[in-house]
C-alpha positions as a printed Julia matrix, in Angstrom:
326×3 Matrix{Float64}:
 -20.37   -8.84  -10.4
 -20.87   -6.75  -13.82
 -19.66   -2.87  -12.63
 -20.45    0.06  -15.07
 -17.86    2.65  -13.8
 -17.98    6.17  -15.14
 -14.96    8.39  -15.47
 -13.11    5.07  -15.42
  -9.85    6.74  -16.53
  -9.72    9.76  -14.65
  -7.78   10.06  -11.53
 -10.12    8.46   -8.95
 -11.98    6.43  -11.33
  -9.37    4.93  -13.07
  -7.98    3.67   -9.63
 -11.25    2.84   -8.51
 -12.05    0.64  -11.71
  -8.7    -0.5   -11.12
  -8.98   -2.5    -7.83
 -12.68   -3.52   -9.44
 -10.81   -5.77  -11.89
  -8.58   -7.53   -9.14
 -11.4    -7.65   -6.85
 -12.49  -10.08   -9.77
 -15.27   -8.42  -11.17
 -15.87   -7.68  -14.51
 -15.42   -3.83  -15.46
 -17.07   -1.91  -18.16
 -15.7     1.54  -18.64
 -16.98    4.95  -19.71
 -14.96    7.84  -20.02
 -15.22   11.26  -22.06
 -11.33   11.21  -22.68
 -12.23    7.65  -24.88
 -14.92    9.22  -26.76
 -17.84    7.98  -24.2
 -20.11   10.57  -22.61
 -22.02    9.41  -19.74
 -25.01   12.44  -21.22
 -25.05    9.68  -24.33
 -28.29    7.45  -24.13
 -26.7     4.7   -26.98
 -23.36    4.58  -25.04
 -25.29    3.56  -21.51
 -27.98    1.51  -23.42
 -24.98   -0.26  -24.8
 -22.9    -1.16  -21.01
 -25.98   -1.33  -19.16
 -27.64   -4.14  -19.82
 -26.79   -6.97  -17.68
 -24.58   -4.26  -15.1
 -25.55   -5.37  -11.23
 -23.72   -1.83  -10.18
 -22.5     1.69  -11.05
 -19.93    3.37   -9.67
 -20.39    7.23  -10.84
 -17.02    9.07  -10.91
 -17.81   11.48  -14.46
 -17.65   14.78  -13.57
 -15.95   18.12  -14.41
 -13.82   18.48  -11.41
 -12.31   21.53   -9.15
 -13.97   24.52   -7.72
 -14.12   26.41  -11.27
 -12.25   29.97  -12.5
 -14.87   31.93  -12.36
 -18.65   32.03  -13.83
 -18.26   31.3   -17.26
 -17.88   27.65  -15.85
 -21.29   27.25  -14.49
 -23.35   25.74  -17.93
 -20.15   23.1   -18.02
 -21.05   22.12  -13.93
 -24.35   21.83  -15.02
 -24.15   19.75  -18.05
 -21.77   17.54  -17.14
 -22.4    16.83  -13.33
 -26.14   17.85  -13.1
 -27.39   16.81  -16.65
 -25.01   13.44  -16.66
 -25.91   12.37  -13.68
 -29.74   12.38  -14.51
 -29.45   11.01  -18.11
 -27.12    7.72  -16.41
 -30.07    7.31  -13.32
 -32.74    7.33  -16.34
 -30.99    5.16  -18.17
 -30.19    2.67  -15.13
 -33.8     2.97  -14.67
 -34.84    1.19  -17.95
 -32.25   -1.11  -17.82
 -33.17   -1.99  -13.88
 -29.39   -1.58  -12.22
 -30.47   -1.51   -8.79
 -27.41   -0.41   -7.3
 -24.92    2.95   -7.35
 -21.84    4.1    -5.84
 -21.65    7.97   -6.08
 -18.8     9.65   -6.18
 -19.6    12.97   -3.65
 -17.59   15.1    -2.09
 -16.71   17.35    1.33
 -17.78   20.47   -0.52
 -21.52   19.75   -0.54
 -20.75   20.88    3.52
 -19.25   24.27    2.69
 -17.07   25.38    5.72
 -16.65   23.26    8.13
 -18.12   22.51   11.88
 -16.52   24.68   14.62
 -17.26   24.92   18.47
 -17.76   28.53   20.35
 -16.66   28.51   23.72
 -19.86   30.25   24.77
 -22.36   28.7    22.07
 -21.07   25.45   21.25
 -21.56   23.87   17.97
 -21.37   26.7    15.23
 -21.49   26.62   11.21
 -19.83   29.89   10.24
 -21.08   31.45    6.91
 -18.77   32.76    3.99
 -16.03   34.95    5.27
 -16.27   37.91    5.18
 -13.8    40.6     2.76
 -12.85   42.81    4.63
 -12.19   39.74    6.97
  -9.73   38.47    4.56
  -7.96   41.81    3.28
  -6.69   42.11    6.84
  -5.37   38.41    7.88
  -8.34   37.12    9.66
  -9.09   33.88    8.18
 -10.46   32.28   10.83
 -14.07   32.65   10.9
 -15.67   33.97   14.03
 -19.31   33.04   15.25
 -22.26   33.25   14.02
 -24.16   34.38   17.16
 -21.42   36.52   18.83
 -18.46   37.14   16.98
 -16.53   35.29   19.43
 -13.02   33.62   17.75
 -14.59   30.08   16.59
 -12.22   26.73   16.87
 -12.29   24.13   14.54
 -14.46   21.05   14.85
 -15.37   17.38   13.42
 -18.07   17.2    10.74
 -20.08   13.98   10.09
 -22.93   13.11    6.95
 -25.59   14.49    9.04
 -24.66   18.29    9.14
 -26.65   20.61    6.9
 -24.78   20.45    3.6
 -23.92   24.49    2.45
 -21.89   24.39   -1.01
 -19.79   27.4    -1.73
 -18.95   27.09   -5.69
 -20.58   25.67   -9.22
 -18.74   22.27   -8.42
 -20.09   22.14   -4.69
 -23.62   22.88   -5.76
 -23.46   20.04   -8.53
 -22.52   17.89   -6.48
 -24.97   17.92   -3.87
 -27.82   18.17   -6.81
 -25.98   14.61   -8.0
 -26.44   13.3    -3.96
 -30.76   14.81   -4.42
 -30.61   12.71   -8.12
 -30.14   10.08   -6.33
 -31.53    9.98   -3.86
 -35.14   10.91   -6.1
 -33.95    7.94   -8.1
 -33.41    5.13   -4.93
 -36.8     6.14   -4.31
 -38.51    5.73   -6.86
 -37.18    2.36   -8.24
 -36.29    1.32   -4.83
 -32.84    0.8    -5.67
 -29.75    1.28   -3.13
 -27.17    4.45   -3.69
 -24.38    5.41   -1.44
 -22.3     8.42   -1.49
 -18.94    8.75   -0.68
 -18.08   12.09    0.2
 -14.5    12.43   -0.45
 -12.18   14.73    1.25
  -8.61   15.7    -0.25
  -7.53   12.86   -2.32
  -4.33   12.74   -3.55
  -1.9    10.18   -4.45
  -0.43    8.66   -8.01
  -1.93    9.92  -11.06
  -3.33   12.98   -9.77
  -3.62   15.61  -12.96
  -1.39   18.35  -12.91
  -0.83   21.81  -14.57
  -4.47   22.96  -15.21
  -6.66   25.76  -13.2
  -9.24   23.07  -11.55
  -6.17   20.45  -10.23
  -6.31   20.14   -6.21
  -3.57   21.86   -4.25
  -1.47   18.69   -3.99
  -0.78   18.99   -7.48
  -0.2    22.25   -7.87
   2.09   22.16   -5.07
   4.26   19.29   -7.05
   4.48   20.51  -10.49
   5.61   24.01   -8.81
   8.56   21.93   -6.72
   9.0    19.83  -10.06
   9.53   23.11  -11.83
  12.22   23.88   -9.22
  10.57   26.59   -7.35
   8.34   27.32   -3.89
   5.07   25.71   -3.64
   2.32   28.89   -2.92
   0.79   28.81    0.09
  -2.46   30.61    0.88
  -3.79   32.78    3.86
  -1.06   31.37    6.19
  -1.46   27.77    5.38
  -2.86   26.96    8.61
  -6.34   25.81    7.09
  -7.4    22.35    8.21
  -8.05   19.79    5.36
  -8.0    15.46    5.88
  -5.68   14.28    3.55
  -6.54   11.3     1.63
  -4.62    8.46   -0.38
  -6.34    7.37   -3.72
  -5.41    3.79   -3.21
  -7.59    4.11    0.48
 -10.49    5.84   -1.48
 -10.12    3.17   -4.26
 -10.48    0.1    -1.34
 -13.51    2.45   -0.07
 -15.44    2.26   -3.39
 -14.99   -1.57   -3.57
 -16.04   -2.27    0.41
 -19.48    0.26   -0.97
 -19.82   -1.89   -3.63
 -20.26   -5.15   -1.97
 -21.42   -4.39    1.53
 -25.23   -4.51    1.97
 -27.2    -0.85    1.47
 -31.26   -0.21    2.28
 -32.79   -0.11   -0.68
 -34.67    3.0    -1.72
 -32.57    5.66   -0.14
 -29.22    7.01   -0.29
 -26.49    6.78    2.55
 -23.56    9.2     2.66
 -20.26    8.35    3.71
 -17.27   10.82    4.37
 -14.58    8.91    3.33
 -11.45   11.04    4.69
  -8.7     9.78    6.84
  -9.63   10.96   10.28
  -5.59   12.85   10.9
  -6.52   16.53    9.82
  -3.42   18.1     8.53
  -2.62   21.91    7.33
  -2.44   22.78    4.13
   1.39   24.2     5.34
   1.79   21.05    6.65
   1.31   19.2     2.97
   2.67   22.09    1.32
   5.9    21.18    3.35
   5.93   17.35    3.41
   6.04   17.62   -0.51
   8.82   19.66   -0.34
  10.57   17.84    1.79
   9.99   14.73    0.1
  11.61   15.94   -3.0
  14.01   17.49   -1.46
  12.78   21.25   -3.14
  12.29   24.88   -1.68
  10.4    25.27    1.11
   6.58   26.71    0.79
   5.78   30.62    0.19
   2.9    31.88    2.53
   1.48   34.06    0.79
  -1.5    35.67    2.42
  -3.51   36.17   -0.32
  -6.81   33.57   -0.82
  -9.85   33.38   -2.48
 -13.3    34.02   -1.82
 -14.49   30.64   -2.45
 -12.68   28.63   -0.63
 -13.75   27.3     3.39
 -11.03   27.81    6.1
 -11.3    24.68    7.65
 -13.32   21.01    6.72
 -12.41   18.04    9.56
 -13.74   14.93    8.97
 -15.24   12.52   11.53
 -14.84    8.71    9.47
 -16.86    6.98   12.31
 -19.65    6.56    9.56
 -17.73    4.79    7.51
 -15.91    3.04    9.56
 -19.2     1.69   11.45
 -21.58    1.24    8.32
 -18.6     0.7     5.7
 -15.54   -1.4     8.07
 -13.59    1.31    6.31
 -10.41    3.02    7.77
  -7.87    5.02    5.9
  -4.43    2.8     6.18
  -2.12    4.91    4.21
  -0.98    7.51    6.64
   0.28   11.05    5.75
   3.65   11.08    5.96
   4.26    8.0     3.82
   1.59    8.85    1.3
   2.99   12.47    0.91
   6.62   11.24    0.43
   5.16    8.68   -1.8
   3.17   11.14   -4.08
   6.1    13.68   -3.99
   7.74   11.23   -6.37
   5.2     9.49   -7.98
């Protein structure tokens, strides 16, 4: 099978391209770092003829620094995806695997003792200033506890990156309906592992903590360190892409899957695991916060297990120990 991988020189895209090649597929890579822009029709018209599948990872990543990032997110992630899908239609490339993200959900799911399942809105700055980090029930104001979030939860993007990833999903669904193509969106949760970017404002929290430890500094953990995330190893993510590339998919629609370990951990636990793995200073919990951050997001991995046959294999302890030294 001939596969075009966009973002093939990036952190996740590079692992995905390697997994596809190792499985015997012909891979044509496209990456801005190598002078190939997904927004360039000439590049796409050179790569797409004869392609059976596109695995789309080209994107501006991270949550953004400020409003000045908005044009880049819209250009690379939204416009770039539109250009790619139009080119796929021209060349009758009928299958797409899209790298999406858990950020499309916004805040995760919660359970209120009185009202059951609820979805809180954005946290209030006065609450954050007082160290009240857990969002209350939006109906009664009582404390609400985190619950797993499944793919049918309504999206609620909270920043430019999240909005652009949701737009990619909508565009992919448009393409599938209008062409009869098959599209799968893999909503990655917190991906980590070898070759993760570091030392940029857009790096993931695991990479930022590791960079601090490499410099001999204690990682600085925001809020109280108890915010829950699902950390999934990049090799598991690459394997999920390989499975999605080969799995049957319904024509004319977009199917979404959480790609996650299914075992949540706190950001504080992750920081401590990295510190222990490098024999470095233990993390410092700062109480600081970012207004755009969400508190808890815990994935349900069940749809990916039943629909794709995918379950993560690399455990948190082993994966973080490797990442700490990679």
